[in-house]
Short mmCIF file of N, CA and C in Angstrom, two decimals:
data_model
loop_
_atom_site.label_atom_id
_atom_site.label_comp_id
_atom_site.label_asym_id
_atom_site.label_seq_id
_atom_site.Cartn_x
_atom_site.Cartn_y
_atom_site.Cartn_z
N UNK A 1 28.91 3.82 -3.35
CA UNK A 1 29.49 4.47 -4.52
C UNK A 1 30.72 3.69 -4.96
N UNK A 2 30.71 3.28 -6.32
CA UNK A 2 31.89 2.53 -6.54
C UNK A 2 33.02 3.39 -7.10
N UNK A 3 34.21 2.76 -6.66
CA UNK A 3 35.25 4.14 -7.08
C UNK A 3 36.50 3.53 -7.35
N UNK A 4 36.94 3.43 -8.47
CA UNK A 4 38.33 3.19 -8.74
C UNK A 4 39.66 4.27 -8.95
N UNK A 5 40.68 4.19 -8.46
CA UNK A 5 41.71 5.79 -8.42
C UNK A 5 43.14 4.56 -9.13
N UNK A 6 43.02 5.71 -10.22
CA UNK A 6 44.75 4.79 -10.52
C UNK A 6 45.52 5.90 -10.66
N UNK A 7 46.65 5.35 -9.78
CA UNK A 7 48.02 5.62 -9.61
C UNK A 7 49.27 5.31 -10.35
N UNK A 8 50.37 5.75 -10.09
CA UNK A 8 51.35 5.42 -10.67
C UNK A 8 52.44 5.80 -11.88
N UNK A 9 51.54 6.74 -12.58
CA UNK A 9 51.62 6.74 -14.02
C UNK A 9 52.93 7.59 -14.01
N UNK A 10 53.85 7.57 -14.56
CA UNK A 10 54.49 8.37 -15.35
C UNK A 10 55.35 8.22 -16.90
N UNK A 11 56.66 8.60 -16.72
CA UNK A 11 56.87 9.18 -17.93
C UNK A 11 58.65 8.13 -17.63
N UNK A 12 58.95 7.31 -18.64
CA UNK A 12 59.99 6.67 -18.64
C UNK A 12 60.66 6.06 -20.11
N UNK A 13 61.56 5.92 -19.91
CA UNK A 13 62.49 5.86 -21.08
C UNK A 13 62.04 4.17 -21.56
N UNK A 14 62.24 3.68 -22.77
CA UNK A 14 62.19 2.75 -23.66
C UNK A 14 62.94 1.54 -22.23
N UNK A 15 62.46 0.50 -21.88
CA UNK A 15 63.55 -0.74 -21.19
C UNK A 15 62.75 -0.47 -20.01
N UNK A 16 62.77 0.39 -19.78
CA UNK A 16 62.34 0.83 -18.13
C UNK A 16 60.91 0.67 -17.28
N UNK A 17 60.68 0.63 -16.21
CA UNK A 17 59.52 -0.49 -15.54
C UNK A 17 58.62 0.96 -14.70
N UNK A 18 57.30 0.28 -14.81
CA UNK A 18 56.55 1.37 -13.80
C UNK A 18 55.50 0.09 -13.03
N UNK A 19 55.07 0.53 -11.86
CA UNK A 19 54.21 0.08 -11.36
C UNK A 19 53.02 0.89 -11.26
N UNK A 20 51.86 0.32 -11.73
CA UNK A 20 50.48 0.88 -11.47
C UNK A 20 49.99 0.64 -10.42
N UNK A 21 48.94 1.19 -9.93
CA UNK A 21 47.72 0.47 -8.78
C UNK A 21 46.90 0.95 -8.85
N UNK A 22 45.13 0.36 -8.84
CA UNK A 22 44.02 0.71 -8.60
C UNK A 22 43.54 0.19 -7.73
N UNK A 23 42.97 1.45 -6.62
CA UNK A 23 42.08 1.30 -5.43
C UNK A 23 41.08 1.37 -5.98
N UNK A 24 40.04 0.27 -5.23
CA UNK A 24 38.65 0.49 -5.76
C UNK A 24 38.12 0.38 -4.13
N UNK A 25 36.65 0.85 -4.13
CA UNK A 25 35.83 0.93 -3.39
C UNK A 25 34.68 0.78 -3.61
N UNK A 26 33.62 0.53 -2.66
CA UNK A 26 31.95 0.63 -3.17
C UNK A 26 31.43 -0.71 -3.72
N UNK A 27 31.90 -2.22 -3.96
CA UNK A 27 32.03 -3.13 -4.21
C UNK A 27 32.72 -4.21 -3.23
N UNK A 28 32.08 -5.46 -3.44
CA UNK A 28 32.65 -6.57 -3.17
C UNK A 28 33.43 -7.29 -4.20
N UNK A 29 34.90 -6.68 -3.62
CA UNK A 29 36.14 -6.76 -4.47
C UNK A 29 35.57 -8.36 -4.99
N UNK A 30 35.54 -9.60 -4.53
CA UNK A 30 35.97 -11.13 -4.77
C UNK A 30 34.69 -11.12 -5.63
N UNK A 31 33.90 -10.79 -5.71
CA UNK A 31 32.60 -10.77 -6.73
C UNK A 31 32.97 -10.29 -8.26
N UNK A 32 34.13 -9.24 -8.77
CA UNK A 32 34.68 -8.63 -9.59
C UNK A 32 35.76 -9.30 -10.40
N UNK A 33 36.18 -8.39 -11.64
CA UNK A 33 37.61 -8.95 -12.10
C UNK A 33 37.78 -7.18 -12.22
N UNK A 34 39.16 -7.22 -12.24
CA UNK A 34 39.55 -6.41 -12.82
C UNK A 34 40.29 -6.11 -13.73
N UNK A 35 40.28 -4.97 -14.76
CA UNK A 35 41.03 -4.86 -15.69
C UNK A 35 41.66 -3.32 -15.87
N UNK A 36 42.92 -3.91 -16.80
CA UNK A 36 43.59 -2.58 -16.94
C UNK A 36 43.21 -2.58 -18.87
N UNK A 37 42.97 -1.16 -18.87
CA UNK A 37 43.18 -0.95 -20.81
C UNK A 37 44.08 0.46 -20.84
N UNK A 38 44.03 0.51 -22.49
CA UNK A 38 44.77 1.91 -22.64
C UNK A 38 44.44 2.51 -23.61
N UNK A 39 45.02 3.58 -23.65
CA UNK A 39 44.37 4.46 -25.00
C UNK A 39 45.27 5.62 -25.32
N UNK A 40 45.93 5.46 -26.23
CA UNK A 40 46.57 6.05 -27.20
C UNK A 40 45.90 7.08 -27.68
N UNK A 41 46.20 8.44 -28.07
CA UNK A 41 45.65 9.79 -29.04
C UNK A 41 45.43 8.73 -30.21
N UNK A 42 43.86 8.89 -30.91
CA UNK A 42 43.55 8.70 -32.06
C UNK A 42 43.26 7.42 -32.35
N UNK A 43 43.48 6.43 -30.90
CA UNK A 43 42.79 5.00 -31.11
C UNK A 43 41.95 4.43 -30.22
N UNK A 44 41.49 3.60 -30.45
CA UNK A 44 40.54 2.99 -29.54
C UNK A 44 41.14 2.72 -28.36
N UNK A 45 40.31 2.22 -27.01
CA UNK A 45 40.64 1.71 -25.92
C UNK A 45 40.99 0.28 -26.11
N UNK A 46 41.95 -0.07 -25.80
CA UNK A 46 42.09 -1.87 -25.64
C UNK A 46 42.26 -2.06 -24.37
N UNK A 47 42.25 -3.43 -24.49
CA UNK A 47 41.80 -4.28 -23.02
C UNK A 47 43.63 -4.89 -23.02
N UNK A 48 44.32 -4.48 -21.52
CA UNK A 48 45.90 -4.99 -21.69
C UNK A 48 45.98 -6.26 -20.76
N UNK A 49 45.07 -6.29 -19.49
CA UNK A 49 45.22 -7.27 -18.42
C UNK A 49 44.27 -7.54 -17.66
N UNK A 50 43.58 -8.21 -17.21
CA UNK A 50 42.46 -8.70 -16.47
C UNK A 50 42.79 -9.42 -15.25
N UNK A 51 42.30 -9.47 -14.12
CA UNK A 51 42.53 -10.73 -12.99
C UNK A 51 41.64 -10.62 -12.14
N UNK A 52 40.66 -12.00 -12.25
CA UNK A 52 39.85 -12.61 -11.22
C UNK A 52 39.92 -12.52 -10.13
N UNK A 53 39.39 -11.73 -9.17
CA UNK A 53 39.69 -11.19 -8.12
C UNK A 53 39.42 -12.61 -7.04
N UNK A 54 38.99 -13.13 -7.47
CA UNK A 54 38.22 -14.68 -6.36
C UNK A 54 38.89 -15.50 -7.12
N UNK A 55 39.60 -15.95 -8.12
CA UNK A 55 40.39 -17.19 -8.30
C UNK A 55 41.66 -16.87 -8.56
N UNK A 56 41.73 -15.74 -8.80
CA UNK A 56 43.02 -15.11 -9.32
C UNK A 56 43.67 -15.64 -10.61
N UNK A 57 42.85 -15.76 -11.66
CA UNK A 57 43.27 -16.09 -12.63
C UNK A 57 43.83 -14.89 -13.48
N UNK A 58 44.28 -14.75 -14.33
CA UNK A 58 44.65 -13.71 -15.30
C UNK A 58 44.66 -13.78 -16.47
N UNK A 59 44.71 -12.55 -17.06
CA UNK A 59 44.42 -12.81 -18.45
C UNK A 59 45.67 -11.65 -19.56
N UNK A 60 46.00 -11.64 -20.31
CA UNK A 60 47.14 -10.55 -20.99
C UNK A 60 47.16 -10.24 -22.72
N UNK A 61 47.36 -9.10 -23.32
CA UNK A 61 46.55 -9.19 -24.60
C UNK A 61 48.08 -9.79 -24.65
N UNK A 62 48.20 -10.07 -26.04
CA UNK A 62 49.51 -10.41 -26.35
C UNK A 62 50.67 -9.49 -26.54
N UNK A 63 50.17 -8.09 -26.89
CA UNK A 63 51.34 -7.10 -26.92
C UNK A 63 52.03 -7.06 -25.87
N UNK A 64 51.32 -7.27 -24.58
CA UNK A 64 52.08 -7.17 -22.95
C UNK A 64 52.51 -8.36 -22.59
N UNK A 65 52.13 -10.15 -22.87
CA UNK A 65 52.51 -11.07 -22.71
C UNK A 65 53.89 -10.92 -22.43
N UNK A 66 54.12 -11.12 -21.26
CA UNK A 66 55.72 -11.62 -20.92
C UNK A 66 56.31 -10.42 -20.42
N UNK A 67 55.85 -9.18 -20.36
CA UNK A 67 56.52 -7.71 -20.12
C UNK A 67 55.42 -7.41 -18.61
N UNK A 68 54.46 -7.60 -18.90
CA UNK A 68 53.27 -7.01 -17.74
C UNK A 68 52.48 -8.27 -17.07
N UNK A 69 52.97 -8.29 -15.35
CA UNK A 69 52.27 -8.12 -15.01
C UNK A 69 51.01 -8.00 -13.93
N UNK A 70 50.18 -8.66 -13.93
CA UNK A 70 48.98 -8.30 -13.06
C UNK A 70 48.87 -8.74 -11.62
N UNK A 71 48.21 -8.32 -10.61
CA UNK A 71 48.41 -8.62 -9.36
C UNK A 71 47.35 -8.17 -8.76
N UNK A 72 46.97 -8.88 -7.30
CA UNK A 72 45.95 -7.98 -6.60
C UNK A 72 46.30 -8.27 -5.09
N UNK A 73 45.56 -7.51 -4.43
CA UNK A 73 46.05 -7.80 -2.86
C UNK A 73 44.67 -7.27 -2.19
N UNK A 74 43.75 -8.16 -2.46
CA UNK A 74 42.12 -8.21 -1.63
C UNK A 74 41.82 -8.00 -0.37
N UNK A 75 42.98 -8.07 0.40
CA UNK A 75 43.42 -6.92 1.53
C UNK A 75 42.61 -5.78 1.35
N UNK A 76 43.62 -5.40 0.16
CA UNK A 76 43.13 -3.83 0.53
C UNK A 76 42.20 -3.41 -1.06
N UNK A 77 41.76 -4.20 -1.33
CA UNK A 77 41.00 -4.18 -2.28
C UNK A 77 41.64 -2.95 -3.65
N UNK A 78 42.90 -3.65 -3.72
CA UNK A 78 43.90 -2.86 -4.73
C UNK A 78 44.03 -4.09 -5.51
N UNK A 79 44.38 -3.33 -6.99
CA UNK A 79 45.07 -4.33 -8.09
C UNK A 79 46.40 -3.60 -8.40
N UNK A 80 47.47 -4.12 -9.11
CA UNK A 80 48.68 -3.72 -9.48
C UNK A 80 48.76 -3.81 -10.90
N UNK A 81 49.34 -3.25 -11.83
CA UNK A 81 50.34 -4.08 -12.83
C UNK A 81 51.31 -3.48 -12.93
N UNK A 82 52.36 -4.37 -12.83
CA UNK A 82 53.72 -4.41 -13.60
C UNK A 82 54.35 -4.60 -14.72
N UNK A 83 54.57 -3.12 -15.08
CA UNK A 83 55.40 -3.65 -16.45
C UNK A 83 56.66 -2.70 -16.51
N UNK A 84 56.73 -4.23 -17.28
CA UNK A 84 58.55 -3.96 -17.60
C UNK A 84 59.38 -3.79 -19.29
N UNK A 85 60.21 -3.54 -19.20
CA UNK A 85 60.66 -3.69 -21.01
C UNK A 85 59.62 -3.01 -21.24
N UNK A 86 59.36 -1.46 -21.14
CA UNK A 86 58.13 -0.66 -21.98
C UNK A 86 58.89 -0.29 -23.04
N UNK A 87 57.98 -0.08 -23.92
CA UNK A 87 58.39 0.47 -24.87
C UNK A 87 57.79 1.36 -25.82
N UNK A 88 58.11 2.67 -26.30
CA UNK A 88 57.04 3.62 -26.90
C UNK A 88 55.60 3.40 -27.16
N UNK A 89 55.36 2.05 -27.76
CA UNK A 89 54.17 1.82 -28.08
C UNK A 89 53.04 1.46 -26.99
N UNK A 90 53.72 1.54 -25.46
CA UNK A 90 52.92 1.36 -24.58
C UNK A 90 52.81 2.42 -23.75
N UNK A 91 52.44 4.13 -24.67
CA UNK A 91 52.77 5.46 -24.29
C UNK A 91 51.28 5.08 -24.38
N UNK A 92 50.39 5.72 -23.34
CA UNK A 92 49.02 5.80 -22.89
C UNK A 92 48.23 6.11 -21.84
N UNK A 93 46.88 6.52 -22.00
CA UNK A 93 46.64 6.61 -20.76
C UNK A 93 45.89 4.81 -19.84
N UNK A 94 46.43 5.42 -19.01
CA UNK A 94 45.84 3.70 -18.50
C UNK A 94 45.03 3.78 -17.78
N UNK A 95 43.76 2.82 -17.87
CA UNK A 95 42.47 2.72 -17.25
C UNK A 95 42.31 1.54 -16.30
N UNK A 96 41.84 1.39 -14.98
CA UNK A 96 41.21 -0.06 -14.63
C UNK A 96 40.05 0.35 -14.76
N UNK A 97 39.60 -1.20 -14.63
CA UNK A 97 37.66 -0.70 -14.81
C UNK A 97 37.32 -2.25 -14.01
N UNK A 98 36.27 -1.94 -13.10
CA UNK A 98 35.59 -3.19 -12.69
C UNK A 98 34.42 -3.99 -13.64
N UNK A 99 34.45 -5.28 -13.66
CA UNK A 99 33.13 -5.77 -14.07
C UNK A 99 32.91 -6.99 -13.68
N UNK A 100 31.37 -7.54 -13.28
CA UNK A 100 31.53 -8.64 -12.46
C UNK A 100 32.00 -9.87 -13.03
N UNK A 101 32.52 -10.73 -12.37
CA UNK A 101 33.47 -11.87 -12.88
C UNK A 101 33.04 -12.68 -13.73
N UNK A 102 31.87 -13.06 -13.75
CA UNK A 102 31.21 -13.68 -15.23
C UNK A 102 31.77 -13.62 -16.29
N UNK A 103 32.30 -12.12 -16.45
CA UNK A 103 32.43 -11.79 -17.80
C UNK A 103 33.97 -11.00 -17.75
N UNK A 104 34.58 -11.69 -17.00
CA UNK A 104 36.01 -11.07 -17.40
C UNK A 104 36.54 -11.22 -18.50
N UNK A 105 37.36 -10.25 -18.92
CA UNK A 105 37.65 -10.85 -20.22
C UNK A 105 38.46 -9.31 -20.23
N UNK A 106 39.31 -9.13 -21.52
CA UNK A 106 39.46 -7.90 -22.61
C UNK A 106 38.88 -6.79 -23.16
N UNK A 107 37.91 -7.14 -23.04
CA UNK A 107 36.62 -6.13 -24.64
C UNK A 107 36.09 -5.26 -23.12
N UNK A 108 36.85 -3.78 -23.77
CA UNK A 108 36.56 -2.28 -22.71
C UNK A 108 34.94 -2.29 -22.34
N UNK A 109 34.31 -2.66 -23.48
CA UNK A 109 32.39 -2.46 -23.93
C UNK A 109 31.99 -3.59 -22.74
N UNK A 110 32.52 -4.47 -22.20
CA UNK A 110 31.95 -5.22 -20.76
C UNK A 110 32.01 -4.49 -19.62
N UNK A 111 32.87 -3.56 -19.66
CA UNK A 111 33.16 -3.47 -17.91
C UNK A 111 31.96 -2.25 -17.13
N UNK A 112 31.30 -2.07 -16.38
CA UNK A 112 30.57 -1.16 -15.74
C UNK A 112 31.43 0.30 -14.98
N UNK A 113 32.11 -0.03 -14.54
CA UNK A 113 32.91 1.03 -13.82
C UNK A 113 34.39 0.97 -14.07
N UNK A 114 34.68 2.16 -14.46
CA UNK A 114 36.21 3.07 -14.56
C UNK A 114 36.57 4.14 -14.05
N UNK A 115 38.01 3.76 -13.70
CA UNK A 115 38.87 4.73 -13.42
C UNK A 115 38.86 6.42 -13.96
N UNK A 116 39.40 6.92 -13.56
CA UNK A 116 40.30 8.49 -14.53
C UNK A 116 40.84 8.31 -14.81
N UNK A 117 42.10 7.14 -15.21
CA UNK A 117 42.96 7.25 -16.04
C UNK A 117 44.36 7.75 -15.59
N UNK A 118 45.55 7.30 -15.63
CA UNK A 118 46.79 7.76 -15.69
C UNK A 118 47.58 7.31 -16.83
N UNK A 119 48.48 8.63 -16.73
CA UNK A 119 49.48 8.56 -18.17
C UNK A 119 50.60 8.13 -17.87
N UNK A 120 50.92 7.29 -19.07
CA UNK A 120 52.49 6.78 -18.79
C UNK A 120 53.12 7.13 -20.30
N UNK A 121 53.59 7.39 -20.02
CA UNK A 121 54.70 7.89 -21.36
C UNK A 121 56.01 7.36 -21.34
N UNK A 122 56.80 6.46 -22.83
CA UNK A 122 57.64 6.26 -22.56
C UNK A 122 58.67 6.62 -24.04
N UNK A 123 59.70 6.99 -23.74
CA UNK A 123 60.59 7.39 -24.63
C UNK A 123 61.44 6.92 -25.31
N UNK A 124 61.95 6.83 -26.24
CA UNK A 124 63.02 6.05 -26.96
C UNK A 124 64.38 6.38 -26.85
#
């Protein structure tokens, strides 16, 4: 059974930093990428960060470039992201989702398996 749980989420003021993490299970983590997206009331899901679980490459949309980011520790078959300098517009719920590494990338419509989601809210 594949299973991703994200953590982390809360509620922080405009400047201020949160750390995420998704445990996954039910998979051979190094076969995967993973990604984080988000979703705002009333908009689509976007794709914020990706990382190659077997080369560790990464990937970042540009709104998060330089503020977030991505990490994994194949240990324990967890991913991280870090972000920092949030700012209202990165009030959402946040998703990881696995999909196999072929096709890492951004675009939510690739990935096979997701999270529930945690909220981060941030204030001005």
């Amino acid at each position: 059974e594949v299973q991703l749980v994200e953590s982390g989420g809360g509620s922080v003021r405009a400047g201020g930093s949160l750390r995420l993490s998704c445990a996954t299970s039910g998979f051979t983590f190094d076969d995967y990428a993973i990604g984080w997206f988000r979703q705002a009331p009333g908009k689509e899901r976007e794709g914020v960060s990706c990382i190659d679980s077997s080369d560790g490459r990464t990937y970042y949309a540009d709104s998060v470039k330089g503020r977030f980011s991505i990490s994994s520790d194949n240990a324990k078959n967890t991913v991280y992201l870090e972000m920092n300098n949030l700012k209202p517009e990165d009030t959402a719920i946040y998703y990881c989702a696995a999909v196999p590494r072929i096709v890492a990338g951004l675009l939510p419509a690739l990935y096979h398996h997701w999270g529930l989601g945690t909220q981060v809210t941030v204030s001005s």
